[in-house]
């Protein structure tokens, strides 16, 4: 459900769109009235992201959506979109790709979410949940809030929900909550992580999604050891692909994780 902006404000340049978005977000809350807008584009974008990250799920004007969608699509395009069709597989139906998952064009990407399933509210945090919600647009948080309201409880560990991708180049986003490991890694943690990957892959198959990019679930602030997580991910994917034709991309952001997956897959 990606919108292409064709409204009357289409003559605004990118800088003007960013300024409009910031002013709109500041105007929503009287507590922001004394916040000054930086001069540099880099700092303005950081302020925009900060305001989006802390914004509660609520409706927004049609003009804001038009300007936001055009701005975000332009921003993502400038950062460079990678297409799964251009990535070389490491084996049949399995790919390994190092890069920013929010710039990947494929059937669906997996987002490592928290149990509230409404994005990371920590301003400019470096987690995937923050990046996905930032670049998908404010529509995503509102949609996730609706899903959680209808569900009536937090998302359990090991389950998955699917949404539109809005401004991301992928087709859909599959959100899953991984286990938190604060001490010794247990069999229960491993089973929960395995269930995450199974739920995401099954969601892709059920929705006829031909390619899905898997992030390193739970290995960031959730504390799951990278090597053990990768072994579980690879084993679960290989078992899944024995009965499905889905293309699976293991997405990593750090070289350390790339080397772990590269060794396991090759």
XYZ file of C-alpha atoms in Angstrom:
266
model
C 0.000 0.000 0.000
C 2.617 2.470 -1.127
C 1.206 5.881 -2.055
C 2.742 8.073 -4.716
C 2.310 11.742 -3.844
C 0.600 13.721 -6.622
C -1.129 16.437 -4.593
C -1.094 20.192 -5.003
C 2.060 20.495 -2.877
C 4.058 18.414 -5.322
C 6.060 21.541 -6.200
C 7.624 21.560 -2.725
C 11.252 20.513 -2.807
C 12.589 17.916 -0.403
C 13.883 20.473 2.081
C 10.523 22.244 2.164
C 8.720 18.954 2.720
C 10.946 18.117 5.667
C 10.367 21.540 7.178
C 6.590 21.172 6.725
C 6.626 17.762 8.439
C 8.630 19.051 11.401
C 6.369 22.065 11.895
C 3.275 19.862 11.738
C 4.664 17.438 14.327
C 5.725 20.272 16.631
C 2.278 21.848 16.383
C 0.617 18.660 17.671
C 1.894 19.133 21.219
C 2.099 22.391 23.132
C 5.107 21.047 25.053
C 7.162 21.406 21.871
C 6.471 25.120 21.386
C 9.952 26.178 22.498
C 11.843 23.671 20.351
C 13.887 25.430 17.692
C 14.343 23.933 14.237
C 18.006 23.315 13.328
C 19.564 24.883 10.245
C 21.279 21.802 8.792
C 19.332 19.188 6.844
C 21.013 16.391 8.790
C 19.899 17.789 12.149
C 16.433 18.560 10.803
C 16.021 14.951 9.724
C 17.167 13.819 13.169
C 14.535 16.070 14.753
C 11.891 14.708 12.379
C 12.832 11.151 13.296
C 12.825 11.977 16.998
C 9.327 13.478 16.773
C 8.040 10.503 14.796
C 9.572 8.050 17.268
C 7.860 9.567 20.313
C 4.542 10.301 18.567
C 1.644 8.190 19.895
C -0.494 6.278 17.400
C -3.177 8.650 16.177
C -4.681 9.967 12.962
C -3.004 12.642 10.892
C -4.101 14.949 8.071
C -4.233 13.769 4.475
C -1.797 16.504 3.487
C 0.705 15.334 6.098
C 0.478 11.784 4.753
C 0.977 12.978 1.187
C 4.034 15.048 2.055
C 5.446 12.419 4.412
C 5.052 9.589 1.909
C 6.721 11.533 -0.872
C 9.549 12.614 1.419
C 10.221 9.125 2.809
C 10.122 7.446 -0.596
C 12.606 10.014 -1.861
C 14.817 9.542 1.207
C 14.879 5.757 0.812
C 15.597 6.019 -2.911
C 18.556 8.318 -2.221
C 19.959 5.840 0.295
C 19.845 3.188 -2.420
C 17.303 0.408 -2.904
C 18.566 -3.161 -3.308
C 16.444 -5.772 -5.084
C 16.447 -9.424 -4.107
C 16.528 -10.251 -7.830
C 20.037 -8.769 -7.971
C 21.410 -10.785 -5.040
C 23.272 -14.029 -5.710
C 21.905 -17.006 -3.754
C 24.310 -18.984 -1.590
C 22.243 -22.124 -2.159
C 18.846 -23.050 -3.570
C 16.282 -20.454 -2.382
C 18.637 -19.084 0.304
C 20.371 -15.690 0.180
C 22.740 -13.843 2.492
C 22.724 -10.049 2.294
C 24.461 -7.429 4.405
C 22.685 -4.077 4.405
C 19.859 -1.914 5.681
C 16.691 -4.014 5.584
C 14.526 -0.897 5.135
C 16.063 -0.452 1.670
C 15.470 -4.013 0.458
C 12.872 -4.678 -2.250
C 11.407 -8.135 -1.680
C 8.104 -9.734 -0.770
C 8.347 -9.057 2.955
C 10.834 -8.139 5.638
C 10.799 -9.296 9.244
C 10.766 -6.712 12.023
C 12.027 -7.634 15.494
C 9.293 -5.982 17.553
C 8.530 -5.606 21.242
C 5.472 -7.082 22.934
C 3.477 -3.848 22.539
C 3.999 -4.146 18.751
C 3.794 -0.381 18.189
C 7.400 0.424 17.399
C 10.319 1.691 19.423
C 9.415 4.906 21.246
C 13.060 5.648 22.150
C 14.137 8.656 20.029
C 16.543 7.741 17.217
C 17.344 4.360 18.760
C 19.475 2.091 16.592
C 17.186 -0.951 16.662
C 15.474 -2.362 13.582
C 12.030 -1.661 15.088
C 12.850 2.048 15.226
C 14.148 2.112 11.650
C 11.177 0.194 10.245
C 8.622 2.490 11.873
C 10.583 5.629 10.969
C 10.819 4.889 7.244
C 7.485 3.110 6.816
C 5.693 6.214 8.105
C 3.309 7.076 10.917
C 0.610 4.884 9.356
C 2.433 1.773 10.546
C 2.268 2.618 14.252
C -1.424 3.434 13.942
C -2.108 0.136 12.160
C -0.146 -1.838 14.765
C -2.050 -0.068 17.546
C -5.340 -1.094 15.910
C -4.171 -4.706 15.701
C -3.186 -4.718 19.350
C -6.407 -3.027 20.439
C -8.451 -5.668 18.618
C -6.275 -8.420 20.073
C -6.708 -7.110 23.613
C -3.331 -8.209 24.979
C 0.385 -7.950 24.332
C 1.875 -10.013 21.539
C 3.238 -13.304 22.876
C 6.829 -14.282 22.224
C 7.177 -16.480 19.156
C 4.078 -15.254 17.300
C 3.912 -13.016 14.213
C 1.660 -10.363 12.678
C 1.742 -9.041 9.119
C 1.071 -5.493 7.905
C 1.509 -3.403 4.789
C 4.963 -1.889 4.332
C 3.650 1.588 3.463
C 6.698 3.560 2.264
C 9.266 0.778 2.447
C 10.230 -0.849 -0.872
C 9.194 -4.320 0.337
C 5.631 -5.521 -0.041
C 4.817 -6.371 3.582
C 6.261 -6.343 7.086
C 6.081 -9.389 9.348
C 6.433 -8.390 13.004
C 7.586 -10.890 15.611
C 8.557 -10.711 19.280
C 11.700 -12.628 20.121
C 12.796 -13.970 23.521
C 14.780 -11.799 25.929
C 17.906 -13.435 27.340
C 19.201 -11.721 30.468
C 21.152 -14.632 31.928
C 21.969 -18.157 30.845
C 20.597 -19.265 27.484
C 17.960 -21.968 28.041
C 16.141 -24.516 25.905
C 12.994 -22.432 26.368
C 14.728 -19.399 24.835
C 15.844 -21.505 21.867
C 12.368 -22.912 21.310
C 10.850 -19.430 21.448
C 13.302 -18.142 18.844
C 12.633 -21.132 16.623
C 8.910 -20.377 16.906
C 9.574 -16.786 15.812
C 11.206 -17.920 12.589
C 8.536 -20.571 11.988
C 5.737 -18.037 12.528
C 7.327 -15.526 10.150
C 7.922 -18.115 7.429
C 4.416 -19.528 7.789
C 2.934 -16.019 7.603
C 4.821 -15.461 4.362
C 3.613 -18.761 2.900
C 0.007 -18.184 3.980
C 0.020 -14.765 2.298
C 1.620 -16.097 -0.903
C 4.757 -14.010 -0.351
C 7.507 -15.284 -2.615
C 10.526 -13.812 -0.821
C 11.080 -12.887 2.817
C 14.066 -11.198 4.475
C 14.816 -12.394 7.992
C 16.611 -10.091 10.418
C 18.709 -11.336 13.344
C 15.827 -11.658 15.795
C 16.613 -11.099 19.503
C 20.376 -10.700 19.053
C 20.460 -6.959 19.792
C 19.245 -5.496 23.071
C 17.264 -8.723 23.681
C 20.590 -10.454 24.385
C 20.361 -13.730 22.429
C 23.899 -14.971 21.550
C 24.527 -14.417 17.822
C 26.047 -17.817 17.038
C 23.255 -19.793 18.700
C 20.586 -17.589 17.118
C 22.070 -18.046 13.649
C 22.209 -21.826 14.052
C 18.530 -21.879 15.012
C 17.592 -19.573 12.130
C 19.459 -21.566 9.490
C 18.162 -24.921 10.728
C 14.559 -23.676 10.863
C 14.748 -22.168 7.382
C 16.230 -25.298 5.848
C 13.480 -27.428 7.369
C 10.835 -24.987 6.118
C 12.226 -24.954 2.578
C 11.893 -28.710 2.282
C 8.155 -28.123 1.779
C 7.960 -24.535 0.469
C 9.241 -22.550 -2.513
C 9.693 -19.261 -0.661
C 12.993 -17.454 -1.215
C 14.615 -16.596 2.125
C 17.120 -13.803 2.602
C 19.189 -13.790 5.759
C 19.716 -10.084 6.357
C 22.582 -8.909 8.551
C 23.815 -5.414 9.304
C 27.194 -6.121 10.895
C 30.209 -7.904 9.407
C 30.450 -10.140 12.472
C 26.966 -11.530 11.833
C 27.695 -11.866 8.101
C 30.676 -14.099 8.859
C 28.615 -16.276 11.198
C 25.895 -16.865 8.596
C 28.365 -17.211 5.749
C 30.120 -20.043 7.591
C 26.857 -21.809 8.430
C 25.394 -21.507 4.948
C 28.475 -22.394 2.919
